[in-house]
PDB file of C-alpha atoms in Angstrom:
ATOM      1  CA  MET A  11      94.295  98.901  97.546  1.00 88.00           C
ATOM      2  CA  ARG A  12      95.865 102.305  97.510  1.00 94.00           C
ATOM      3  CA  SER A  13      96.237 102.648 101.217  1.00 97.00           C
ATOM      4  CA  LEU A  14      96.473 100.077 104.310  1.00 98.00           C
ATOM      5  CA  LEU A  15      96.055 101.365 108.016  1.00 97.00           C
ATOM      6  CA  PHE A  16      97.402 100.027 110.205  1.00 96.00           C
ATOM      7  CA  VAL A  17      95.639  99.482 113.867  1.00 94.00           C
ATOM      8  CA  PRO A  18      96.636  97.516 117.230  1.00 93.00           C
ATOM      9  CA  ALA A  19      94.891  94.646 117.592  1.00 92.00           C
ATOM     10  CA  ASP A  20      94.123  95.231 121.046  1.00 89.00           C
ATOM     11  CA  GLY A  21      93.621  98.979 120.021  1.00 79.00           C
ATOM     12  CA  GLY A  22      89.205  99.273 121.004  1.00 80.00           C
ATOM     13  CA  SER A  23      87.830 101.871 119.893  1.00 82.00           C
ATOM     14  CA  LYS A  24      90.607 102.280 116.966  1.00 84.00           C
ATOM     15  CA  LEU A  25      89.644  99.280 115.260  1.00 83.00           C
ATOM     16  CA  ASP A  26      86.308 101.039 114.817  1.00 81.00           C
ATOM     17  CA  LYS A  27      87.598 104.503 113.461  1.00 86.00           C
ATOM     18  CA  ALA A  28      90.246 102.913 111.327  1.00 86.00           C
ATOM     19  CA  PHE A  29      87.153 100.749 109.532  1.00 84.00           C
ATOM     20  CA  SER A  30      85.921 104.028 109.077  1.00 84.00           C
ATOM     21  CA  SER A  31      88.825 105.967 107.851  1.00 91.00           C
ATOM     22  CA  GLY A  32      88.393 105.282 104.305  1.00 93.00           C
ATOM     23  CA  ALA A  33      91.347 103.122 103.852  1.00 95.00           C
ATOM     24  CA  ASP A  34      91.150 100.497 101.205  1.00 95.00           C
ATOM     25  CA  ALA A  35      92.952  97.894 103.759  1.00 96.00           C
ATOM     26  CA  VAL A  36      92.837  97.657 107.444  1.00 96.00           C
ATOM     27  CA  ILE A  37      95.723  95.778 108.759  1.00 97.00           C
ATOM     28  CA  ILE A  38      94.670  94.321 112.157  1.00 96.00           C
ATOM     29  CA  ASP A  39      98.669  94.171 114.049  1.00 96.00           C
ATOM     30  CA  LEU A  40      99.124  91.386 116.395  1.00 97.00           C
ATOM     31  CA  GLU A  41     103.120  92.012 115.779  1.00 96.00           C
ATOM     32  CA  ASP A  42     105.052  95.657 116.820  1.00 90.00           C
ATOM     33  CA  SER A  43     102.196  97.408 118.334  1.00 90.00           C
ATOM     34  CA  VAL A  44     101.122  94.555 120.960  1.00 94.00           C
ATOM     35  CA  ALA A  45     103.386  93.753 123.942  1.00 93.00           C
ATOM     36  CA  PRO A  46     104.465  90.336 124.422  1.00 94.00           C
ATOM     37  CA  ASP A  47     101.879  89.765 127.440  1.00 94.00           C
ATOM     38  CA  ARG A  48      98.759  91.030 125.539  1.00 94.00           C
ATOM     39  CA  LYS A  49      99.303  88.784 122.236  1.00 96.00           C
ATOM     40  CA  ALA A  50      96.904  85.949 123.655  1.00 96.00           C
ATOM     41  CA  GLU A  51      94.199  88.792 124.276  1.00 95.00           C
ATOM     42  CA  ALA A  52      94.858  90.737 120.881  1.00 96.00           C
ATOM     43  CA  ARG A  53      94.663  87.562 118.968  1.00 97.00           C
ATOM     44  CA  VAL A  54      90.967  87.174 120.458  1.00 96.00           C
ATOM     45  CA  SER A  55      90.150  90.749 120.079  1.00 94.00           C
ATOM     46  CA  ALA A  56      91.436  90.558 116.278  1.00 95.00           C
ATOM     47  CA  ARG A  57      89.186  87.252 115.766  1.00 96.00           C
ATOM     48  CA  SER A  58      86.233  89.227 117.246  1.00 94.00           C
ATOM     49  CA  PHE A  59      86.519  92.470 114.850  1.00 92.00           C
ATOM     50  CA  LEU A  60      86.925  90.215 111.878  1.00 94.00           C
ATOM     51  CA  GLN A  61      83.987  88.106 112.432  1.00 93.00           C
ATOM     52  CA  ALA A  62      81.840  91.424 112.760  1.00 90.00           C
ATOM     53  CA  ALA A  63      83.460  93.513 110.572  1.00 89.00           C
ATOM     54  CA  LEU A  64      83.032  90.659 107.354  1.00 85.00           C
ATOM     55  CA  THR A  65      79.260  90.872 108.145  1.00 84.00           C
ATOM     56  CA  ARG A  66      79.379  94.482 106.596  1.00 84.00           C
ATOM     57  CA  PRO A  67      78.258  95.250 103.185  1.00 80.00           C
ATOM     58  CA  ALA A  68      80.941  97.620 102.235  1.00 82.00           C
ATOM     59  CA  ARG A  69      84.329  97.397 104.120  1.00 90.00           C
ATOM     60  CA  PRO A  70      87.942  97.861 103.665  1.00 93.00           C
ATOM     61  CA  ARG A  71      89.994  94.873 102.977  1.00 94.00           C
ATOM     62  CA  LEU A  72      90.849  93.116 106.254  1.00 96.00           C
ATOM     63  CA  LEU A  73      94.371  92.268 106.498  1.00 98.00           C
ATOM     64  CA  VAL A  74      96.336  90.463 109.679  1.00 98.00           C
ATOM     65  CA  ARG A  75      99.693  91.401 110.579  1.00 98.00           C
ATOM     66  CA  VAL A  76     100.935  88.481 112.198  1.00 98.00           C
ATOM     67  CA  ASN A  77     104.024  87.385 114.114  1.00 98.00           C
ATOM     68  CA  ALA A  78     107.620  86.670 112.234  1.00 97.00           C
ATOM     69  CA  LEU A  79     107.691  83.043 111.484  1.00 97.00           C
ATOM     70  CA  ALA A  80     111.059  83.098 113.578  1.00 96.00           C
ATOM     71  CA  THR A  81     109.076  84.228 116.571  1.00 96.00           C
ATOM     72  CA  GLY A  82     107.531  80.811 117.315  1.00 96.00           C
ATOM     73  CA  LEU A  83     103.972  82.774 117.111  1.00 98.00           C
ATOM     74  CA  THR A  84     102.862  82.645 113.884  1.00 98.00           C
ATOM     75  CA  ASP A  85     100.925  79.225 114.223  1.00 98.00           C
ATOM     76  CA  ALA A  86      98.949  80.974 117.351  1.00 98.00           C
ATOM     77  CA  ASP A  87      98.151  83.880 115.383  1.00 98.00           C
ATOM     78  CA  LEU A  88      97.338  81.598 112.687  1.00 98.00           C
ATOM     79  CA  ASP A  89      95.257  79.626 114.988  1.00 98.00           C
ATOM     80  CA  ALA A  90      93.232  82.177 116.160  1.00 97.00           C
ATOM     81  CA  VAL A  91      92.477  84.469 112.977  1.00 98.00           C
ATOM     82  CA  VAL A  92      91.566  82.134 109.593  1.00 98.00           C
ATOM     83  CA  PRO A  93      88.350  80.783 110.757  1.00 97.00           C
ATOM     84  CA  ALA A  94      87.381  84.410 110.849  1.00 97.00           C
ATOM     85  CA  ARG A  95      88.633  84.844 107.144  1.00 97.00           C
ATOM     86  CA  PRO A  96      90.587  87.602 107.102  1.00 97.00           C
ATOM     87  CA  ASP A  97      91.229  88.985 103.363  1.00 97.00           C
ATOM     88  CA  ALA A  98      95.075  88.375 103.690  1.00 98.00           C
ATOM     89  CA  ILE A  99      97.896  88.454 106.254  1.00 98.00           C
ATOM     90  CA  LEU A 100     100.761  90.666 106.383  1.00 98.00           C
ATOM     91  CA  LEU A 101     103.731  88.387 106.815  1.00 98.00           C
ATOM     92  CA  PRO A 102     106.642  90.809 108.633  1.00 98.00           C
ATOM     93  CA  LYS A 103     110.492  90.093 107.920  1.00 98.00           C
ATOM     94  CA  ALA A 104     109.571  87.553 104.946  1.00 98.00           C
ATOM     95  CA  GLU A 105     113.007  86.597 103.996  1.00 97.00           C
ATOM     96  CA  GLY A 106     112.200  85.627 100.467  1.00 97.00           C
ATOM     97  CA  GLY A 107     109.985  82.952  98.826  1.00 98.00           C
ATOM     98  CA  ALA A 108     111.244  80.382 101.288  1.00 98.00           C
ATOM     99  CA  ALA A 109     109.094  82.385 103.762  1.00 98.00           C
ATOM    100  CA  ILE A 110     105.812  82.810 101.463  1.00 98.00           C
ATOM    101  CA  VAL A 111     106.061  78.869 100.973  1.00 98.00           C
ATOM    102  CA  GLN A 112     106.205  78.354 104.778  1.00 98.00           C
ATOM    103  CA  ALA A 113     103.141  80.977 105.035  1.00 98.00           C
ATOM    104  CA  ASP A 114     101.310  79.052 102.188  1.00 98.00           C
ATOM    105  CA  ALA A 115     101.390  75.792 103.912  1.00 98.00           C
ATOM    106  CA  ARG A 116     100.414  76.697 106.949  1.00 98.00           C
ATOM    107  CA  LEU A 117      97.362  78.815 105.800  1.00 98.00           C
ATOM    108  CA  ALA A 118      96.302  75.765 103.529  1.00 98.00           C
ATOM    109  CA  ALA A 119      96.176  73.299 106.879  1.00 98.00           C
ATOM    110  CA  ARG A 120      94.074  76.144 108.687  1.00 98.00           C
ATOM    111  CA  GLU A 121      92.015  76.854 105.291  1.00 98.00           C
ATOM    112  CA  ALA A 122      90.804  73.065 105.160  1.00 98.00           C
ATOM    113  CA  ALA A 123      90.042  72.588 108.721  1.00 97.00           C
ATOM    114  CA  ALA A 124      87.928  76.130 109.414  1.00 97.00           C
ATOM    115  CA  GLY A 125      86.342  74.352 105.404  1.00 97.00           C
ATOM    116  CA  ILE A 126      87.335  77.778 103.479  1.00 97.00           C
ATOM    117  CA  ASP A 127      88.677  77.617 100.103  1.00 97.00           C
ATOM    118  CA  ASN A 128      92.105  77.162  99.399  1.00 96.00           C
ATOM    119  CA  GLY A 129      93.931  79.941  98.673  1.00 97.00           C
ATOM    120  CA  HIS A 130      91.313  82.396  99.826  1.00 97.00           C
ATOM    121  CA  ILE A 131      93.698  84.289 102.502  1.00 98.00           C
ATOM    122  CA  LYS A 132      96.220  86.194 100.367  1.00 98.00           C
ATOM    123  CA  ILE A 133      99.964  87.052 101.462  1.00 98.00           C
ATOM    124  CA  VAL A 134     101.275  90.488 101.754  1.00 98.00           C
ATOM    125  CA  ALA A 135     105.047  90.122 102.514  1.00 98.00           C
ATOM    126  CA  GLN A 136     107.034  92.784 104.425  1.00 98.00           C
ATOM    127  CA  ALA A 137     110.104  91.384 102.474  1.00 97.00           C
ATOM    128  CA  ILE A 138     112.986  93.981 103.319  1.00 97.00           C
ATOM    129  CA  GLU A 139     113.066  94.345 107.199  1.00 97.00           C
ATOM    130  CA  THR A 140     116.277  92.646 107.845  1.00 97.00           C
ATOM    131  CA  ALA A 141     119.522  92.381 106.094  1.00 97.00           C
ATOM    132  CA  ALA A 142     119.247  88.460 104.901  1.00 97.00           C
ATOM    133  CA  GLY A 143     115.832  90.190 103.088  1.00 97.00           C
ATOM    134  CA  ILE A 144     117.883  92.319 100.912  1.00 97.00           C
ATOM    135  CA  PHE A 145     119.789  89.320  99.763  1.00 98.00           C
ATOM    136  CA  GLN A 146     116.422  87.638  98.976  1.00 98.00           C
ATOM    137  CA  ILE A 147     114.251  90.277  97.149  1.00 98.00           C
ATOM    138  CA  GLY A 148     114.705  88.134  93.694  1.00 97.00           C
ATOM    139  CA  THR A 149     113.344  84.960  95.267  1.00 98.00           C
ATOM    140  CA  PHE A 150     109.281  86.075  95.368  1.00 98.00           C
ATOM    141  CA  ARG A 151     108.525  85.261  91.796  1.00 97.00           C
ATOM    142  CA  GLY A 152     106.569  82.007  91.727  1.00 97.00           C
ATOM    143  CA  ALA A 153     106.499  81.051  95.235  1.00 98.00           C
ATOM    144  CA  SER A 154     102.877  81.166  95.844  1.00 98.00           C
ATOM    145  CA  ALA A 155      99.728  82.203  94.259  1.00 97.00           C
ATOM    146  CA  ARG A 156      98.771  84.001  97.541  1.00 98.00           C
ATOM    147  CA  LEU A 157     101.386  86.920  97.070  1.00 98.00           C
ATOM    148  CA  ILE A 158     100.045  89.998  95.996  1.00 98.00           C
ATOM    149  CA  GLY A 159     102.359  92.495  97.150  1.00 98.00           C
ATOM    150  CA  LEU A 160     105.820  93.508  98.984  1.00 98.00           C
ATOM    151  CA  THR A 161     106.477  96.748 101.051  1.00 98.00           C
ATOM    152  CA  TRP A 162     109.665  97.413 103.105  1.00 98.00           C
ATOM    153  CA  GLY A 163     110.287  98.686 106.644  1.00 96.00           C
ATOM    154  CA  PRO A 164     113.630 101.013 107.297  1.00 96.00           C
ATOM    155  CA  GLU A 165     112.886 101.089 111.081  1.00 95.00           C
ATOM    156  CA  ASP A 166     113.688  97.322 111.779  1.00 95.00           C
ATOM    157  CA  LEU A 167     116.581  96.920 109.229  1.00 97.00           C
ATOM    158  CA  SER A 168     118.061 100.505 110.517  1.00 97.00           C
ATOM    159  CA  ALA A 169     117.730  98.651 114.139  1.00 96.00           C
ATOM    160  CA  GLU A 170     119.526  95.260 112.628  1.00 96.00           C
ATOM    161  CA  LEU A 171     122.012  97.679 111.078  1.00 96.00           C
ATOM    162  CA  GLY A 172     122.920  99.490 114.090  1.00 97.00           C
ATOM    163  CA  ALA A 173     121.841 102.860 112.409  1.00 96.00           C
ATOM    164  CA  GLU A 174     121.757 106.285 114.319  1.00 95.00           C
ATOM    165  CA  ALA A 175     118.909 106.922 111.908  1.00 95.00           C
ATOM    166  CA  ASN A 176     117.760 106.107 108.933  1.00 96.00           C
ATOM    167  CA  ARG A 177     116.469 109.634 107.596  1.00 95.00           C
ATOM    168  CA  ASP A 178     119.110 112.732 107.029  1.00 94.00           C
ATOM    169  CA  ALA A 179     118.291 116.074 108.750  1.00 92.00           C
ATOM    170  CA  ASP A 180     116.165 117.285 105.662  1.00 90.00           C
ATOM    171  CA  GLY A 181     113.960 113.723 106.554  1.00 90.00           C
ATOM    172  CA  ARG A 182     115.008 112.426 103.156  1.00 93.00           C
ATOM    173  CA  LEU A 183     116.449 108.609 103.490  1.00 96.00           C
ATOM    174  CA  THR A 184     119.451 107.842 103.936  1.00 97.00           C
ATOM    175  CA  GLU A 185     121.287 105.814 101.287  1.00 97.00           C
ATOM    176  CA  PRO A 186     121.282 102.009 102.771  1.00 97.00           C
ATOM    177  CA  TYR A 187     117.444 102.509 102.863  1.00 97.00           C
ATOM    178  CA  ARG A 188     117.074 104.496  99.700  1.00 97.00           C
ATOM    179  CA  LEU A 189     118.562 100.635  98.181  1.00 98.00           C
ATOM    180  CA  ALA A 190     116.385  98.774 100.181  1.00 98.00           C
ATOM    181  CA  ARG A 191     113.475 100.843  98.857  1.00 98.00           C
ATOM    182  CA  SER A 192     114.755 100.269  95.271  1.00 98.00           C
ATOM    183  CA  LEU A 193     115.293  96.804  95.859  1.00 98.00           C
ATOM    184  CA  CYS A 194     111.932  96.317  96.876  1.00 98.00           C
ATOM    185  CA  LEU A 195     110.153  97.803  93.783  1.00 98.00           C
ATOM    186  CA  PHE A 196     112.365  95.875  91.855  1.00 98.00           C
ATOM    187  CA  GLY A 197     111.662  92.586  93.549  1.00 98.00           C
ATOM    188  CA  ALA A 198     107.790  93.500  93.134  1.00 98.00           C
ATOM    189  CA  ALA A 199     108.151  94.060  89.905  1.00 97.00           C
ATOM    190  CA  ALA A 200     110.354  90.926  89.444  1.00 97.00           C
ATOM    191  CA  ALA A 201     107.476  88.820  90.941  1.00 98.00           C
ATOM    192  CA  GLU A 202     104.647  90.592  89.664  1.00 95.00           C
ATOM    193  CA  VAL A 203     102.956  91.970  92.325  1.00 97.00           C
ATOM    194  CA  THR A 204     101.615  95.160  94.075  1.00 96.00           C
ATOM    195  CA  ALA A 205     105.122  97.650  95.382  1.00 98.00           C
ATOM    196  CA  ILE A 206     103.556  98.954  98.334  1.00 98.00           C
ATOM    197  CA  GLU A 207     105.975 102.025  99.970  1.00 98.00           C
ATOM    198  CA  THR A 208     106.359 101.871 103.895  1.00 98.00           C
ATOM    199  CA  VAL A 209     104.927 104.229 106.270  1.00 97.00           C
ATOM    200  CA  TYR A 210     105.674 108.036 106.891  1.00 96.00           C
ATOM    201  CA  VAL A 211     106.558 107.694 110.689  1.00 93.00           C
ATOM    202  CA  ASP A 212     105.831 111.853 110.903  1.00 93.00           C
ATOM    203  CA  PHE A 213     102.134 111.468 110.867  1.00 92.00           C
ATOM    204  CA  ARG A 214     101.342 115.134 111.553  1.00 93.00           C
ATOM    205  CA  ASN A 215     103.656 116.284 108.325  1.00 95.00           C
ATOM    206  CA  LEU A 216     100.824 115.612 105.558  1.00 97.00           C
ATOM    207  CA  GLU A 217     102.625 118.061 103.607  1.00 96.00           C
ATOM    208  CA  GLY A 218     105.765 115.851 103.830  1.00 95.00           C
ATOM    209  CA  LEU A 219     103.799 112.862 103.656  1.00 97.00           C
ATOM    210  CA  ARG A 220     102.138 114.057 100.087  1.00 98.00           C
ATOM    211  CA  ALA A 221     105.837 114.579  98.638  1.00 97.00           C
ATOM    212  CA  GLU A 222     107.540 111.469  99.443  1.00 97.00           C
ATOM    213  CA  THR A 223     104.569 109.631  98.262  1.00 98.00           C
ATOM    214  CA  GLU A 224     104.196 111.593  94.868  1.00 97.00           C
ATOM    215  CA  ALA A 225     107.929 110.587  94.819  1.00 97.00           C
ATOM    216  CA  ALA A 226     106.662 106.880  95.254  1.00 98.00           C
ATOM    217  CA  ARG A 227     103.994 106.925  92.603  1.00 95.00           C
ATOM    218  CA  ARG A 228     106.688 108.133  90.236  1.00 95.00           C
ATOM    219  CA  ASP A 229     109.114 105.524  91.211  1.00 97.00           C
ATOM    220  CA  GLY A 230     106.396 102.872  90.263  1.00 95.00           C
ATOM    221  CA  PHE A 231     104.696 102.455  93.968  1.00 97.00           C
ATOM    222  CA  SER A 232     101.056 102.287  93.682  1.00 94.00           C
ATOM    223  CA  ALA A 233     100.322 101.787  97.569  1.00 97.00           C
ATOM    224  CA  ARG A 234     101.275 103.018 100.578  1.00 98.00           C
ATOM    225  CA  LEU A 235     101.050 101.704 104.454  1.00 98.00           C
ATOM    226  CA  ALA A 236      99.505 104.470 107.054  1.00 97.00           C
ATOM    227  CA  ILE A 237     100.000 104.726 110.743  1.00 96.00           C
ATOM    228  CA  HIS A 238      97.186 107.009 111.175  1.00 95.00           C
ATOM    229  CA  PRO A 239      93.727 107.843 110.008  1.00 95.00           C
ATOM    230  CA  ALA A 240      94.829 111.166 108.793  1.00 96.00           C
ATOM    231  CA  GLN A 241      97.067 110.066 106.101  1.00 97.00           C
ATOM    232  CA  VAL A 242      94.533 108.110 104.372  1.00 97.00           C
ATOM    233  CA  PRO A 243      93.152 110.766 102.503  1.00 97.00           C
ATOM    234  CA  VAL A 244      96.392 111.836 101.151  1.00 98.00           C
ATOM    235  CA  ILE A 245      97.662 108.946 100.123  1.00 97.00           C
ATOM    236  CA  ASN A 246      94.120 107.967  98.211  1.00 95.00           C
ATOM    237  CA  GLU A 247      94.379 111.011  96.572  1.00 95.00           C
ATOM    238  CA  VAL A 248      98.278 110.440  95.612  1.00 95.00           C
ATOM    239  CA  PHE A 249      97.435 106.974  94.044  1.00 94.00           C
ATOM    240  CA  THR A 250      94.285 107.884  92.838  1.00 91.00           C
ATOM    241  CA  PRO A 251      94.706 108.641  88.592  1.00 88.00           C
ATOM    242  CA  THR A 252      93.966 112.208  87.811  1.00 86.00           C
ATOM    243  CA  PRO A 253      91.345 112.722  84.900  1.00 88.00           C
ATOM    244  CA  GLU A 254      94.495 114.403  83.111  1.00 89.00           C
ATOM    245  CA  ALA A 255      96.585 111.519  83.340  1.00 87.00           C
ATOM    246  CA  LEU A 256      93.597 109.243  82.360  1.00 90.00           C
ATOM    247  CA  ALA A 257      92.624 110.873  79.426  1.00 90.00           C
ATOM    248  CA  LYS A 258      96.410 110.623  78.087  1.00 91.00           C
ATOM    249  CA  ALA A 259      96.845 107.050  78.856  1.00 91.00           C
ATOM    250  CA  ARG A 260      93.343 106.389  77.189  1.00 92.00           C
ATOM    251  CA  ALA A 261      94.773 108.412  74.397  1.00 91.00           C
ATOM    252  CA  ILE A 262      97.692 106.355  74.300  1.00 91.00           C
ATOM    253  CA  ILE A 263      95.787 102.918  74.157  1.00 91.00           C
ATOM    254  CA  ALA A 264      92.970 104.173  71.619  1.00 91.00           C
ATOM    255  CA  ALA A 265      96.443 105.183  69.085  1.00 89.00           C
ATOM    256  CA  PHE A 266      97.934 101.553  69.241  1.00 89.00           C
ATOM    257  CA  GLU A 267      94.322  99.980  68.643  1.00 88.00           C
ATOM    258  CA  SER A 268      93.625 102.294  65.639  1.00 88.00           C
ATOM    259  CA  ALA A 269      96.668 100.798  64.130  1.00 86.00           C
ATOM    260  CA  PRO A 270      97.405  97.125  64.975  1.00 87.00           C
ATOM    261  CA  GLY A 271     100.689  95.414  64.934  1.00 85.00           C
ATOM    262  CA  VAL A 272     102.780  99.026  65.062  1.00 87.00           C
ATOM    263  CA  GLY A 273     105.488  99.290  67.818  1.00 88.00           C
ATOM    264  CA  VAL A 274     105.056 103.296  67.680  1.00 90.00           C
ATOM    265  CA  VAL A 275     102.607 105.857  67.867  1.00 90.00           C
ATOM    266  CA  ALA A 276     102.456 109.691  67.103  1.00 90.00           C
ATOM    267  CA  ILE A 277      99.845 111.622  69.555  1.00 90.00           C
ATOM    268  CA  ASP A 278     100.541 115.554  69.204  1.00 87.00           C
ATOM    269  CA  GLY A 279     103.754 115.537  67.669  1.00 87.00           C
ATOM    270  CA  VAL A 280     104.910 113.301  70.846  1.00 90.00           C
ATOM    271  CA  MET A 281     106.100 109.203  70.124  1.00 92.00           C
ATOM    272  CA  TYR A 282     104.946 106.781  71.930  1.00 92.00           C
ATOM    273  CA  ASP A 283     106.138 102.917  71.950  1.00 92.00           C
ATOM    274  CA  GLN A 284     105.343  99.738  74.135  1.00 90.00           C
ATOM    275  CA  PRO A 285     106.431 100.783  77.441  1.00 89.00           C
ATOM    276  CA  HIS A 286     104.022 103.661  76.842  1.00 92.00           C
ATOM    277  CA  LEU A 287     101.451 101.889  76.176  1.00 90.00           C
ATOM    278  CA  LEU A 288     101.886  99.206  79.357  1.00 90.00           C
ATOM    279  CA  ARG A 289     101.913 102.099  81.574  1.00 88.00           C
ATOM    280  CA  ALA A 290      98.760 103.068  79.918  1.00 91.00           C
ATOM    281  CA  GLN A 291      97.082 100.343  80.792  1.00 89.00           C
ATOM    282  CA  ARG A 292      98.414  99.843  84.427  1.00 87.00           C
ATOM    283  CA  LEU A 293      97.104 103.167  85.197  1.00 87.00           C
ATOM    284  CA  ILE A 294      93.710 102.234  83.581  1.00 89.00           C
ATOM    285  CA  ALA A 295      93.883  99.338  85.736  1.00 85.00           C
ATOM    286  CA  ARG A 296      94.462 100.963  88.577  1.00 80.00           C
ATOM    287  CA  ALA A 297      91.637 103.807  88.026  1.00 83.00           C
ATOM    288  CA  SER A 298      89.432 100.484  87.649  1.00 84.00           C
ATOM    289  CA  ALA A 299      90.403  99.258  90.663  1.00 75.00           C
ATOM    290  CA  ALA A 300      89.849 102.220  92.690  1.00 72.00           C
ATOM    291  CA  GLY A 301      86.255 102.655  91.373  1.00 76.00           C
ATOM    292  CA  ILE A 302      86.936 105.083  88.541  1.00 77.00           C
ATOM    293  CA  ALA A 303      85.082 104.478  85.137  1.00 65.00           C
TER     294      ALA A 303
END
């Protein structure tokens, strides 16, 4: 997954538009974008959309963002959507591996009741949306085989901190949120799951989105959340390896394969070691996942 597009579960025609947006994944949102008095209606809408969408031959991955465990609403969300077999849930305010263990158990019980293979529904965690999440970011490794990705959220975090803003006058993240972003990246690497960059809220500023997404790719993120269909092509393009990058990666891999047992190879006068080989292999894997031969 390169792009994961949010759409409100009660969004009506927005659900169909999101489906045809080109996003690798669509996140049907039962949390922030749905008012409290519309949660029940939104669950019905989410389930109906999933049931219809899963029959289509070519479709994006379908995720459901449930409400956080602390809200007391998660069970009702899962009761509604698990029988419709989403590909994954997005768990907000997931404060460490213990939250994933809880979500895993709740999913397992409902999968069994619905006749769904255990572990079919994966988990993406919004790992840093609270201050407590900062201190639990290193606990996700081994929490559950369902866990496939970690992301973070500066909006909820800044609200909890009482901050006036999470970006400066130039649009750059301020120091507390740069720290949170970095910790999410480290936590995903430690857990051996995908690091997913957070949303870019200025959805009309596609130039800013591109620059920030290129920085995310540079730093190690390999996907990004989106809040508007117009953001999807930019995100997909940035996270799709270029022919030049693929050619370089293949050359590095080929050089190591032609000299088994060595720790360093030279290509055109430049030395490459094992970390370069690992990056090249990951790039090729990303390209394969994106459907690039």
